[in-house]
mmCIF file of C-alpha atoms in Angstrom:
data_model
loop_
_atom_site.group_PDB
_atom_site.id
_atom_site.type_symbol
_atom_site.label_atom_id
_atom_site.label_comp_id
_atom_site.label_asym_id
_atom_site.label_seq_id
_atom_site.Cartn_x
_atom_site.Cartn_y
_atom_site.Cartn_z
ATOM 1 C CA MET A 1 -9.673 27.117 -8.702
ATOM 2 C CA ARG A 2 -10.091 23.358 -8.414
ATOM 3 C CA ARG A 3 -7.246 21.313 -9.910
ATOM 4 C CA LYS A 4 -8.197 19.043 -12.812
ATOM 5 C CA GLU A 5 -7.138 15.478 -12.146
ATOM 6 C CA ALA A 6 -6.215 13.186 -15.019
ATOM 7 C CA SER A 7 -8.351 10.076 -15.206
ATOM 8 C CA ARG A 8 -6.717 6.712 -14.877
ATOM 9 C CA GLY A 9 -6.192 4.540 -17.910
ATOM 10 C CA PRO A 10 -4.813 5.258 -21.417
ATOM 11 C CA SER A 11 -6.092 8.836 -21.473
ATOM 12 C CA ALA A 12 -3.910 9.667 -18.501
ATOM 13 C CA MET A 13 -0.816 9.115 -20.623
ATOM 14 C CA TRP A 14 -1.449 11.948 -23.130
ATOM 15 C CA PRO A 15 0.589 14.578 -21.217
ATOM 16 C CA LEU A 16 3.613 12.283 -21.283
ATOM 17 C CA TRP A 17 3.109 11.805 -25.010
ATOM 18 C CA LEU A 18 2.844 15.563 -25.574
ATOM 19 C CA LEU A 19 6.048 16.248 -23.667
ATOM 20 C CA ALA A 20 7.938 13.402 -25.311
ATOM 21 C CA SER A 21 6.721 14.473 -28.771
ATOM 22 C CA LEU A 22 7.881 18.052 -28.320
ATOM 23 C CA LEU A 23 11.268 16.959 -27.047
ATOM 24 C CA ALA A 24 11.663 14.545 -29.940
ATOM 25 C CA LEU A 25 10.703 17.035 -32.635
ATOM 26 C CA SER A 26 13.058 19.624 -31.242
ATOM 27 C CA GLN A 27 16.038 17.412 -32.047
ATOM 28 C CA ALA A 28 15.224 16.659 -35.683
ATOM 29 C CA LEU A 29 15.463 19.274 -38.351
ATOM 30 C CA PRO A 30 13.431 19.138 -41.540
ATOM 31 C CA PHE A 31 14.097 19.872 -45.147
ATOM 32 C CA GLU A 32 10.495 20.395 -46.295
ATOM 33 C CA GLN A 33 8.589 22.950 -44.283
ATOM 34 C CA ARG A 34 5.514 21.245 -42.906
ATOM 35 C CA GLY A 35 3.075 21.586 -40.068
ATOM 36 C CA PHE A 36 4.194 22.286 -36.526
ATOM 37 C CA TRP A 37 4.000 18.725 -35.300
ATOM 38 C CA ASP A 38 5.771 17.324 -38.377
ATOM 39 C CA PHE A 39 9.299 18.640 -37.768
ATOM 40 C CA THR A 40 10.600 15.118 -37.261
ATOM 41 C CA LEU A 41 9.927 14.225 -40.908
ATOM 42 C CA ASP A 42 12.684 14.459 -43.455
ATOM 43 C CA ASP A 43 12.763 13.993 -47.228
ATOM 44 C CA GLY A 44 16.337 12.991 -47.802
ATOM 45 C CA PRO A 45 18.082 9.686 -47.073
ATOM 46 C CA PHE A 46 19.231 9.424 -43.509
ATOM 47 C CA MET A 47 22.891 10.243 -43.132
ATOM 48 C CA MET A 48 23.390 11.742 -39.688
ATOM 49 C CA ASN A 49 21.769 11.094 -36.373
ATOM 50 C CA ASP A 50 19.644 13.867 -34.915
ATOM 51 C CA GLU A 51 22.379 15.284 -32.705
ATOM 52 C CA GLU A 52 24.759 15.508 -35.665
ATOM 53 C CA ALA A 53 22.116 17.083 -37.897
ATOM 54 C CA SER A 54 21.100 19.787 -35.477
ATOM 55 C CA GLY A 55 24.399 20.291 -33.739
ATOM 56 C CA ALA A 56 22.396 20.534 -30.547
ATOM 57 C CA ASP A 57 23.963 19.965 -27.148
ATOM 58 C CA THR A 58 21.599 17.424 -25.635
ATOM 59 C CA SER A 59 23.242 17.403 -22.217
ATOM 60 C CA GLY A 60 20.636 19.806 -20.855
ATOM 61 C CA ILE A 61 17.623 18.314 -22.605
ATOM 62 C CA LEU A 62 14.713 17.455 -20.369
ATOM 63 C CA ASP A 63 14.304 13.730 -19.751
ATOM 64 C CA PRO A 64 10.600 12.826 -19.509
ATOM 65 C CA ASP A 65 11.462 9.888 -17.236
ATOM 66 C CA SER A 66 13.058 12.252 -14.748
ATOM 67 C CA VAL A 67 10.072 14.574 -14.550
ATOM 68 C CA THR A 68 8.262 14.257 -11.226
ATOM 69 C CA PRO A 69 4.566 15.042 -10.828
ATOM 70 C CA THR A 70 3.561 18.448 -9.572
ATOM 71 C CA TYR A 71 0.905 18.737 -6.907
ATOM 72 C CA SER A 72 0.091 22.390 -7.462
ATOM 73 C CA ALA A 73 -3.618 23.165 -7.509
ATOM 74 C CA MET A 74 -3.125 25.834 -10.177
ATOM 75 C CA CYS A 75 -4.493 25.151 -13.649
ATOM 76 C CA PRO A 76 -6.152 27.666 -15.996
ATOM 77 C CA PHE A 77 -9.815 27.067 -16.710
ATOM 78 C CA GLY A 78 -10.331 24.786 -19.718
ATOM 79 C CA CYS A 79 -6.693 23.688 -19.846
ATOM 80 C CA HIS A 80 -5.182 20.302 -19.065
ATOM 81 C CA CYS A 81 -2.390 20.239 -16.495
ATOM 82 C CA HIS A 82 -0.238 17.276 -15.549
ATOM 83 C CA LEU A 83 3.444 16.515 -15.031
ATOM 84 C CA ARG A 84 4.428 20.191 -15.371
ATOM 85 C CA VAL A 85 2.801 20.339 -18.799
ATOM 86 C CA VAL A 86 0.073 22.952 -19.295
ATOM 87 C CA GLN A 87 -1.892 22.386 -22.488
ATOM 88 C CA CYS A 88 -4.217 25.264 -23.449
ATOM 89 C CA SER A 89 -4.458 24.891 -27.216
ATOM 90 C CA ASP A 90 -7.585 25.284 -29.352
ATOM 91 C CA LEU A 91 -9.572 27.172 -26.703
ATOM 92 C CA GLY A 92 -10.166 30.485 -28.485
ATOM 93 C CA LEU A 93 -8.087 32.318 -25.872
ATOM 94 C CA LYS A 94 -7.683 36.079 -26.397
ATOM 95 C CA SER A 95 -4.757 36.403 -23.987
ATOM 96 C CA VAL A 96 -2.269 34.292 -22.041
ATOM 97 C CA PRO A 97 -4.212 32.672 -19.187
ATOM 98 C CA LYS A 98 -3.503 33.315 -15.518
ATOM 99 C CA GLU A 99 -3.002 30.792 -12.727
ATOM 100 C CA ILE A 100 -0.212 28.905 -14.498
ATOM 101 C CA SER A 101 1.818 26.884 -12.025
ATOM 102 C CA PRO A 102 5.343 28.314 -11.423
ATOM 103 C CA ASP A 103 6.895 24.866 -11.940
ATOM 104 C CA THR A 104 5.515 24.529 -15.488
ATOM 105 C CA THR A 105 8.141 23.392 -18.007
ATOM 106 C CA LEU A 106 6.001 23.177 -21.162
ATOM 107 C CA LEU A 107 3.251 25.677 -21.998
ATOM 108 C CA ASP A 108 1.208 24.975 -25.133
ATOM 109 C CA LEU A 109 -0.918 27.926 -26.317
ATOM 110 C CA GLN A 110 -1.112 27.140 -30.031
ATOM 111 C CA ASN A 111 -4.228 27.569 -32.168
ATOM 112 C CA ASN A 112 -5.799 30.399 -30.174
ATOM 113 C CA ASP A 113 -6.669 34.071 -30.815
ATOM 114 C CA ILE A 114 -3.941 35.706 -28.723
ATOM 115 C CA SER A 115 -2.959 39.048 -30.296
ATOM 116 C CA GLU A 116 -0.520 40.474 -27.759
ATOM 117 C CA LEU A 117 2.081 39.321 -25.246
ATOM 118 C CA ARG A 118 2.128 41.673 -22.277
ATOM 119 C CA LYS A 119 4.803 42.471 -19.740
ATOM 120 C CA ASP A 120 3.595 40.135 -16.964
ATOM 121 C CA ASP A 121 2.041 37.350 -19.055
ATOM 122 C CA PHE A 122 4.805 34.915 -18.098
ATOM 123 C CA LYS A 123 5.617 36.284 -14.657
ATOM 124 C CA GLY A 124 6.914 33.639 -12.283
ATOM 125 C CA LEU A 125 7.487 30.984 -14.959
ATOM 126 C CA GLN A 126 11.209 30.783 -14.335
ATOM 127 C CA HIS A 127 11.281 27.022 -15.004
ATOM 128 C CA LEU A 128 9.625 27.145 -18.433
ATOM 129 C CA TYR A 129 11.607 25.124 -20.976
ATOM 130 C CA ALA A 130 9.348 25.262 -24.058
ATOM 131 C CA LEU A 131 6.729 27.835 -25.090
ATOM 132 C CA VAL A 132 4.378 27.067 -27.994
ATOM 133 C CA LEU A 133 2.500 30.037 -29.491
ATOM 134 C CA VAL A 134 2.008 28.730 -33.027
ATOM 135 C CA ASN A 135 -1.017 29.852 -35.039
ATOM 136 C CA ASN A 136 -2.285 32.791 -33.032
ATOM 137 C CA LYS A 137 -2.738 36.443 -34.044
ATOM 138 C CA ILE A 138 0.220 37.904 -32.203
ATOM 139 C CA SER A 139 1.324 41.249 -33.607
ATOM 140 C CA LYS A 140 2.677 42.969 -30.499
ATOM 141 C CA ILE A 141 5.155 41.763 -27.880
ATOM 142 C CA HIS A 142 6.193 43.849 -24.883
ATOM 143 C CA GLU A 143 9.945 44.323 -24.698
ATOM 144 C CA LYS A 144 10.005 42.628 -21.267
ATOM 145 C CA ALA A 145 7.461 39.891 -21.995
ATOM 146 C CA PHE A 146 10.114 37.160 -22.034
ATOM 147 C CA SER A 147 12.233 38.530 -19.157
ATOM 148 C CA PRO A 148 11.015 36.005 -16.540
ATOM 149 C CA LEU A 149 11.822 33.033 -18.806
ATOM 150 C CA ARG A 150 15.387 32.494 -17.711
ATOM 151 C CA LYS A 151 15.462 28.808 -18.658
ATOM 152 C CA LEU A 152 13.486 28.929 -21.904
ATOM 153 C CA GLN A 153 15.205 26.911 -24.620
ATOM 154 C CA LYS A 154 12.502 26.494 -27.267
ATOM 155 C CA LEU A 155 10.234 29.260 -28.564
ATOM 156 C CA TYR A 156 7.741 28.324 -31.285
ATOM 157 C CA ILE A 157 5.931 31.459 -32.448
ATOM 158 C CA SER A 158 5.275 30.672 -36.107
ATOM 159 C CA LYS A 159 2.092 31.519 -38.012
ATOM 160 C CA ASN A 160 1.372 34.822 -36.329
ATOM 161 C CA HIS A 161 1.273 38.478 -37.440
ATOM 162 C CA LEU A 162 4.725 39.590 -36.330
ATOM 163 C CA VAL A 163 6.443 42.265 -38.421
ATOM 164 C CA GLU A 164 9.720 42.070 -36.497
ATOM 165 C CA ILE A 165 11.751 39.581 -34.516
ATOM 166 C CA PRO A 166 10.809 39.934 -30.834
ATOM 167 C CA PRO A 167 13.253 42.055 -28.805
ATOM 168 C CA ASN A 168 15.131 40.840 -25.750
ATOM 169 C CA LEU A 169 14.832 37.126 -26.361
ATOM 170 C CA PRO A 170 15.992 34.968 -23.406
ATOM 171 C CA SER A 171 19.730 34.323 -23.439
ATOM 172 C CA SER A 172 19.029 30.649 -22.702
ATOM 173 C CA LEU A 173 17.197 30.188 -26.015
ATOM 174 C CA VAL A 174 18.431 27.304 -28.191
ATOM 175 C CA GLU A 175 15.733 27.054 -30.867
ATOM 176 C CA LEU A 176 13.564 29.749 -32.464
ATOM 177 C CA ARG A 177 10.773 28.861 -34.897
ATOM 178 C CA ILE A 178 9.334 32.081 -36.291
ATOM 179 C CA HIS A 179 8.323 31.127 -39.824
ATOM 180 C CA ASP A 180 5.132 32.288 -41.551
ATOM 181 C CA ASN A 181 4.969 35.775 -40.109
ATOM 182 C CA ARG A 182 5.296 39.191 -41.779
ATOM 183 C CA ILE A 183 8.933 39.960 -41.011
ATOM 184 C CA ARG A 184 10.730 42.037 -43.641
ATOM 185 C CA LYS A 185 13.846 43.103 -41.769
ATOM 186 C CA VAL A 186 16.474 41.497 -39.552
ATOM 187 C CA PRO A 187 18.305 44.375 -37.836
ATOM 188 C CA LYS A 188 21.784 44.263 -36.409
ATOM 189 C CA GLY A 189 21.833 43.294 -32.751
ATOM 190 C CA VAL A 190 18.452 41.580 -32.655
ATOM 191 C CA PHE A 191 20.148 38.290 -31.711
ATOM 192 C CA SER A 192 22.680 39.888 -29.369
ATOM 193 C CA GLY A 193 23.585 37.763 -26.362
ATOM 194 C CA LEU A 194 22.028 34.542 -27.699
ATOM 195 C CA ARG A 195 25.151 32.432 -27.324
ATOM 196 C CA ASN A 196 23.226 29.175 -26.919
ATOM 197 C CA MET A 197 21.124 29.519 -30.069
ATOM 198 C CA ASN A 198 21.794 26.829 -32.673
ATOM 199 C CA CYS A 199 18.568 26.645 -34.716
ATOM 200 C CA ILE A 200 16.473 29.346 -36.378
ATOM 201 C CA GLU A 201 13.535 28.629 -38.681
ATOM 202 C CA MET A 202 12.377 31.867 -40.316
ATOM 203 C CA GLY A 203 10.925 30.768 -43.657
ATOM 204 C CA GLY A 204 7.636 32.049 -44.972
ATOM 205 C CA ASN A 205 8.466 35.695 -44.257
ATOM 206 C CA PRO A 206 8.670 38.342 -47.019
ATOM 207 C CA LEU A 207 12.431 38.753 -46.541
ATOM 208 C CA GLU A 208 14.586 40.148 -49.341
ATOM 209 C CA ASN A 209 18.377 40.175 -49.394
ATOM 210 C CA SER A 210 18.338 43.855 -48.473
ATOM 211 C CA GLY A 211 16.301 43.031 -45.379
ATOM 212 C CA PHE A 212 19.349 41.627 -43.584
ATOM 213 C CA GLU A 213 21.370 44.434 -42.032
ATOM 214 C CA PRO A 214 25.148 43.910 -42.003
ATOM 215 C CA GLY A 215 26.013 42.082 -38.797
ATOM 216 C CA ALA A 216 22.451 40.856 -38.212
ATOM 217 C CA PHE A 217 23.741 37.428 -37.201
ATOM 218 C CA ASP A 218 26.854 38.588 -35.332
ATOM 219 C CA GLY A 219 27.635 36.461 -32.293
ATOM 220 C CA LEU A 220 25.421 33.540 -33.305
ATOM 221 C CA LYS A 221 26.903 30.067 -33.644
ATOM 222 C CA LEU A 222 24.044 28.473 -35.522
ATOM 223 C CA ASN A 223 24.065 24.918 -36.806
ATOM 224 C CA TYR A 224 20.757 25.182 -38.667
ATOM 225 C CA LEU A 225 19.114 28.063 -40.536
ATOM 226 C CA ARG A 226 16.118 28.018 -42.828
ATOM 227 C CA ILE A 227 14.959 31.034 -44.855
ATOM 228 C CA SER A 228 12.654 29.313 -47.290
ATOM 229 C CA GLU A 229 9.596 30.689 -49.089
ATOM 230 C CA ALA A 230 10.941 34.229 -48.897
ATOM 231 C CA LYS A 231 11.976 36.724 -51.591
ATOM 232 C CA LEU A 232 15.704 36.106 -51.774
ATOM 233 C CA THR A 233 17.336 36.614 -55.171
ATOM 234 C CA GLY A 234 20.791 35.451 -54.082
ATOM 235 C CA ILE A 235 22.546 33.545 -51.309
ATOM 236 C CA PRO A 236 23.019 35.862 -48.307
ATOM 237 C CA LYS A 237 26.726 36.379 -47.663
ATOM 238 C CA ASP A 238 26.704 37.387 -43.992
ATOM 239 C CA LEU A 239 25.153 34.342 -42.331
ATOM 240 C CA PRO A 240 26.929 32.495 -39.479
ATOM 241 C CA GLU A 241 29.962 30.605 -40.719
ATOM 242 C CA THR A 242 29.249 27.816 -38.204
ATOM 243 C CA LEU A 243 26.239 26.535 -40.186
ATOM 244 C CA ASN A 244 25.921 22.807 -40.841
ATOM 245 C CA GLU A 245 22.548 23.121 -42.567
ATOM 246 C CA LEU A 246 21.305 25.983 -44.728
ATOM 247 C CA HIS A 247 17.922 25.804 -46.435
ATOM 248 C CA LEU A 248 16.998 28.497 -48.962
ATOM 249 C CA ASP A 249 14.413 26.563 -50.948
ATOM 250 C CA HIS A 250 11.385 28.213 -52.573
ATOM 251 C CA ASN A 251 13.021 31.584 -53.221
ATOM 252 C CA LYS A 252 13.951 33.506 -56.380
ATOM 253 C CA ILE A 253 17.672 32.772 -56.502
ATOM 254 C CA GLN A 254 18.923 32.845 -60.110
ATOM 255 C CA ALA A 255 22.619 32.018 -59.841
ATOM 256 C CA ILE A 256 25.384 30.825 -57.557
ATOM 257 C CA GLU A 257 28.425 32.985 -58.060
ATOM 258 C CA LEU A 258 32.005 32.061 -57.258
ATOM 259 C CA GLU A 259 32.268 33.408 -53.698
ATOM 260 C CA ASP A 260 28.626 33.022 -52.618
ATOM 261 C CA LEU A 261 29.476 29.945 -50.544
ATOM 262 C CA LEU A 262 32.964 30.969 -49.437
ATOM 263 C CA ARG A 263 31.850 31.569 -45.857
ATOM 264 C CA TYR A 264 30.001 28.288 -45.371
ATOM 265 C CA SER A 265 32.737 25.638 -45.428
ATOM 266 C CA LYS A 266 31.140 23.651 -42.581
ATOM 267 C CA LEU A 267 27.891 22.859 -44.414
ATOM 268 C CA TYR A 268 26.675 19.249 -44.406
ATOM 269 C CA ARG A 269 23.396 19.950 -46.167
ATOM 270 C CA LEU A 270 22.484 22.742 -48.592
ATOM 271 C CA GLY A 271 18.928 23.213 -49.795
ATOM 272 C CA LEU A 272 18.400 25.320 -52.923
ATOM 273 C CA GLY A 273 15.445 23.522 -54.469
ATOM 274 C CA HIS A 274 12.508 25.359 -56.056
ATOM 275 C CA ASN A 275 14.437 28.446 -57.123
ATOM 276 C CA GLN A 276 15.262 29.862 -60.558
ATOM 277 C CA ILE A 277 18.931 28.876 -60.715
ATOM 278 C CA ARG A 278 20.283 28.768 -64.263
ATOM 279 C CA MET A 279 23.996 29.043 -63.567
ATOM 280 C CA ILE A 280 26.412 27.703 -60.968
ATOM 281 C CA GLU A 281 29.808 29.271 -61.514
ATOM 282 C CA ASN A 282 32.753 26.889 -61.854
ATOM 283 C CA GLY A 283 34.556 26.468 -58.542
ATOM 284 C CA SER A 284 31.737 27.784 -56.380
ATOM 285 C CA LEU A 285 31.073 24.352 -54.819
ATOM 286 C CA SER A 286 34.739 23.852 -53.942
ATOM 287 C CA PHE A 287 34.217 25.863 -50.751
ATOM 288 C CA LEU A 288 32.019 23.073 -49.324
ATOM 289 C CA PRO A 289 34.468 20.233 -48.524
ATOM 290 C CA THR A 290 32.200 18.579 -45.913
ATOM 291 C CA LEU A 291 28.977 18.687 -47.946
ATOM 292 C CA ARG A 292 26.954 15.470 -47.797
ATOM 293 C CA GLU A 293 23.623 16.477 -49.333
ATOM 294 C CA LEU A 294 22.837 18.997 -52.090
ATOM 295 C CA HIS A 295 19.317 19.945 -53.189
ATOM 296 C CA LEU A 296 19.116 21.684 -56.573
ATOM 297 C CA ASP A 297 15.833 20.223 -57.788
ATOM 298 C CA ASN A 298 13.144 22.307 -59.483
ATOM 299 C CA ASN A 299 15.476 24.903 -60.956
ATOM 300 C CA LYS A 300 16.497 25.815 -64.495
ATOM 301 C CA LEU A 301 19.898 24.159 -64.788
ATOM 302 C CA ALA A 302 20.919 23.044 -68.272
ATOM 303 C CA ARG A 303 23.749 20.770 -67.092
ATOM 304 C CA VAL A 304 25.076 18.960 -64.065
ATOM 305 C CA PRO A 305 27.002 21.454 -61.899
ATOM 306 C CA SER A 306 30.754 21.197 -62.185
ATOM 307 C CA GLY A 307 32.794 20.260 -59.144
ATOM 308 C CA LEU A 308 30.654 17.399 -57.822
ATOM 309 C CA PRO A 309 33.435 14.782 -58.251
ATOM 310 C CA ASP A 310 35.677 16.850 -55.961
ATOM 311 C CA LEU A 311 33.200 16.726 -53.060
ATOM 312 C CA LYS A 312 34.577 13.606 -51.406
ATOM 313 C CA LEU A 313 31.817 13.259 -48.787
ATOM 314 C CA LEU A 314 28.837 14.019 -51.027
ATOM 315 C CA GLN A 315 26.230 11.259 -50.840
ATOM 316 C CA VAL A 316 22.952 12.753 -52.105
ATOM 317 C CA VAL A 317 22.310 15.072 -55.067
ATOM 318 C CA TYR A 318 18.827 16.189 -56.086
ATOM 319 C CA LEU A 319 18.801 17.475 -59.677
ATOM 320 C CA HIS A 320 15.333 16.444 -60.795
ATOM 321 C CA SER A 321 12.963 18.837 -62.548
ATOM 322 C CA ASN A 322 15.592 20.945 -64.293
ATOM 323 C CA ASN A 323 16.502 21.432 -67.991
ATOM 324 C CA ILE A 324 19.473 19.054 -68.062
ATOM 325 C CA THR A 325 19.934 17.510 -71.512
ATOM 326 C CA LYS A 326 23.219 15.640 -71.084
ATOM 327 C CA VAL A 327 25.026 13.708 -68.363
ATOM 328 C CA GLY A 328 28.764 13.230 -68.835
ATOM 329 C CA VAL A 329 30.716 10.185 -67.728
ATOM 330 C CA ASN A 330 32.715 12.240 -65.189
ATOM 331 C CA ASP A 331 29.941 14.555 -63.977
ATOM 332 C CA PHE A 332 29.538 12.784 -60.632
ATOM 333 C CA CYS A 333 32.515 10.542 -59.952
ATOM 334 C CA PRO A 334 36.214 11.372 -59.757
ATOM 335 C CA VAL A 335 38.644 9.881 -62.215
ATOM 336 C CA GLY A 336 40.555 6.998 -60.680
ATOM 337 C CA PHE A 337 40.017 4.935 -57.535
ATOM 338 C CA GLY A 338 40.315 5.690 -53.837
ATOM 339 C CA VAL A 339 39.534 9.375 -54.242
ATOM 340 C CA LYS A 340 35.938 9.554 -53.042
ATOM 341 C CA ARG A 341 35.528 8.808 -49.319
ATOM 342 C CA ALA A 342 31.741 8.250 -49.377
ATOM 343 C CA TYR A 343 29.821 6.722 -52.265
ATOM 344 C CA TYR A 344 26.523 8.195 -53.446
ATOM 345 C CA ASN A 345 23.349 6.646 -52.108
ATOM 346 C CA GLY A 346 21.005 8.964 -53.967
ATOM 347 C CA ILE A 347 21.110 10.791 -57.330
ATOM 348 C CA SER A 348 17.843 12.102 -58.768
ATOM 349 C CA LEU A 349 17.703 13.151 -62.414
ATOM 350 C CA PHE A 350 14.085 12.395 -63.281
ATOM 351 C CA ASN A 351 11.950 14.983 -65.070
ATOM 352 C CA ASN A 352 14.886 16.243 -67.134
ATOM 353 C CA PRO A 353 15.130 16.043 -70.957
ATOM 354 C CA VAL A 354 18.030 13.588 -70.679
ATOM 355 C CA PRO A 355 18.112 10.688 -73.174
ATOM 356 C CA TYR A 356 18.945 8.290 -70.376
ATOM 357 C CA TRP A 357 19.710 5.433 -72.768
ATOM 358 C CA GLU A 358 22.745 7.449 -73.915
ATOM 359 C CA VAL A 359 24.204 7.776 -70.412
ATOM 360 C CA GLN A 360 27.215 5.480 -69.985
ATOM 361 C CA PRO A 361 27.074 2.992 -67.079
ATOM 362 C CA ALA A 362 30.489 4.196 -65.897
ATOM 363 C CA THR A 363 28.895 7.562 -65.089
ATOM 364 C CA PHE A 364 27.648 6.048 -61.833
ATOM 365 C CA ARG A 365 30.684 3.990 -60.895
ATOM 366 C CA CYS A 366 30.798 5.613 -57.437
ATOM 367 C CA VAL A 367 27.151 4.904 -56.565
ATOM 368 C CA THR A 368 26.342 2.256 -53.961
ATOM 369 C CA ASP A 369 23.451 0.692 -55.870
ATOM 370 C CA ARG A 370 21.723 1.210 -59.195
ATOM 371 C CA LEU A 371 18.440 1.727 -57.341
ATOM 372 C CA ALA A 372 19.938 4.926 -55.922
ATOM 373 C CA ILE A 373 19.699 6.514 -59.393
ATOM 374 C CA GLN A 374 16.387 8.013 -60.459
ATOM 375 C CA PHE A 375 15.813 8.698 -64.165
ATOM 376 C CA GLY A 376 12.939 9.207 -66.603
ATOM 377 C CA ASN A 377 9.378 10.553 -66.368
ATOM 378 C CA TYR A 378 10.123 13.667 -68.408
ATOM 379 C CA LYS A 379 7.139 15.515 -69.834
ATOM 380 C CA LYS A 380 7.345 18.532 -72.093
#
């Protein structure tokens, strides 16, 4: 088949943009779940650089400037091929196309009608670094479909019809985005051998607490995990203890009990917004000494959680849209000076029935700027 040559001029630069965009989005980790290409966006104030936030080892990340052009004549019909990037999105494909060059590093198959991944669909693609299968109709994956992908680091297979996590994922995998599928169970051993994995996004699946088998995450050293928009009624207690970011927003969690967070002492950011939390047991936050950002907005809290003054590195607290009626002078800041190592740069309390004119100014003595405090706009 005749190779498609990129025309000269601005349009010839789109493959470089596609590759650079994918590499950039893979390093930033979101709080709000958005569209596929929007992973670089983040709600909260910036506190850590991307490497710190994701915990990713960037030493092996592909440098677009180091990529040399390929002169292979292979390119699937209708696709665009340049600089080892094969872009076959939005073509109505029913299956993975043939004639993909063996030196391909990025294969984009999103927004098609692919329903099955077969044994030899990726045969010979031993250099593939990123595989994008978002928004297809995939419901069946052969147990050896990913076997040839010995260097695959990023697998984006969200918005499909999967009922289980694919078996035999490549041991080289670093990032798995599998949100918005139909997964109800995470069995023990499904992540076995994935020693390089540090990011899993599995929100938007009908997962309940009982759906996680004991030991389901054994062996993983994750930095980032998101199980949002699921059916959780409590904080799972058997997640990797290496986590720096845990996002459980948009679930049905009703309370945080004393030892729910005991295992997660390395958390920097905890997302529990849009749940039904009424109670946070005294002392439960004391297990999070490195916490920098806490999202508890859109819950049913009647007061500011106890223990916030003892979190010396805490900088951002989202408490808006709750039922908080009173804010005490020592609810946020420790008593005395020199105790808190990082001042707050964001406290949101708006849309609570708090008579803000009664709140004493000293309540926010450990806040960097008065503009960092958000009050008011409460409607019954």
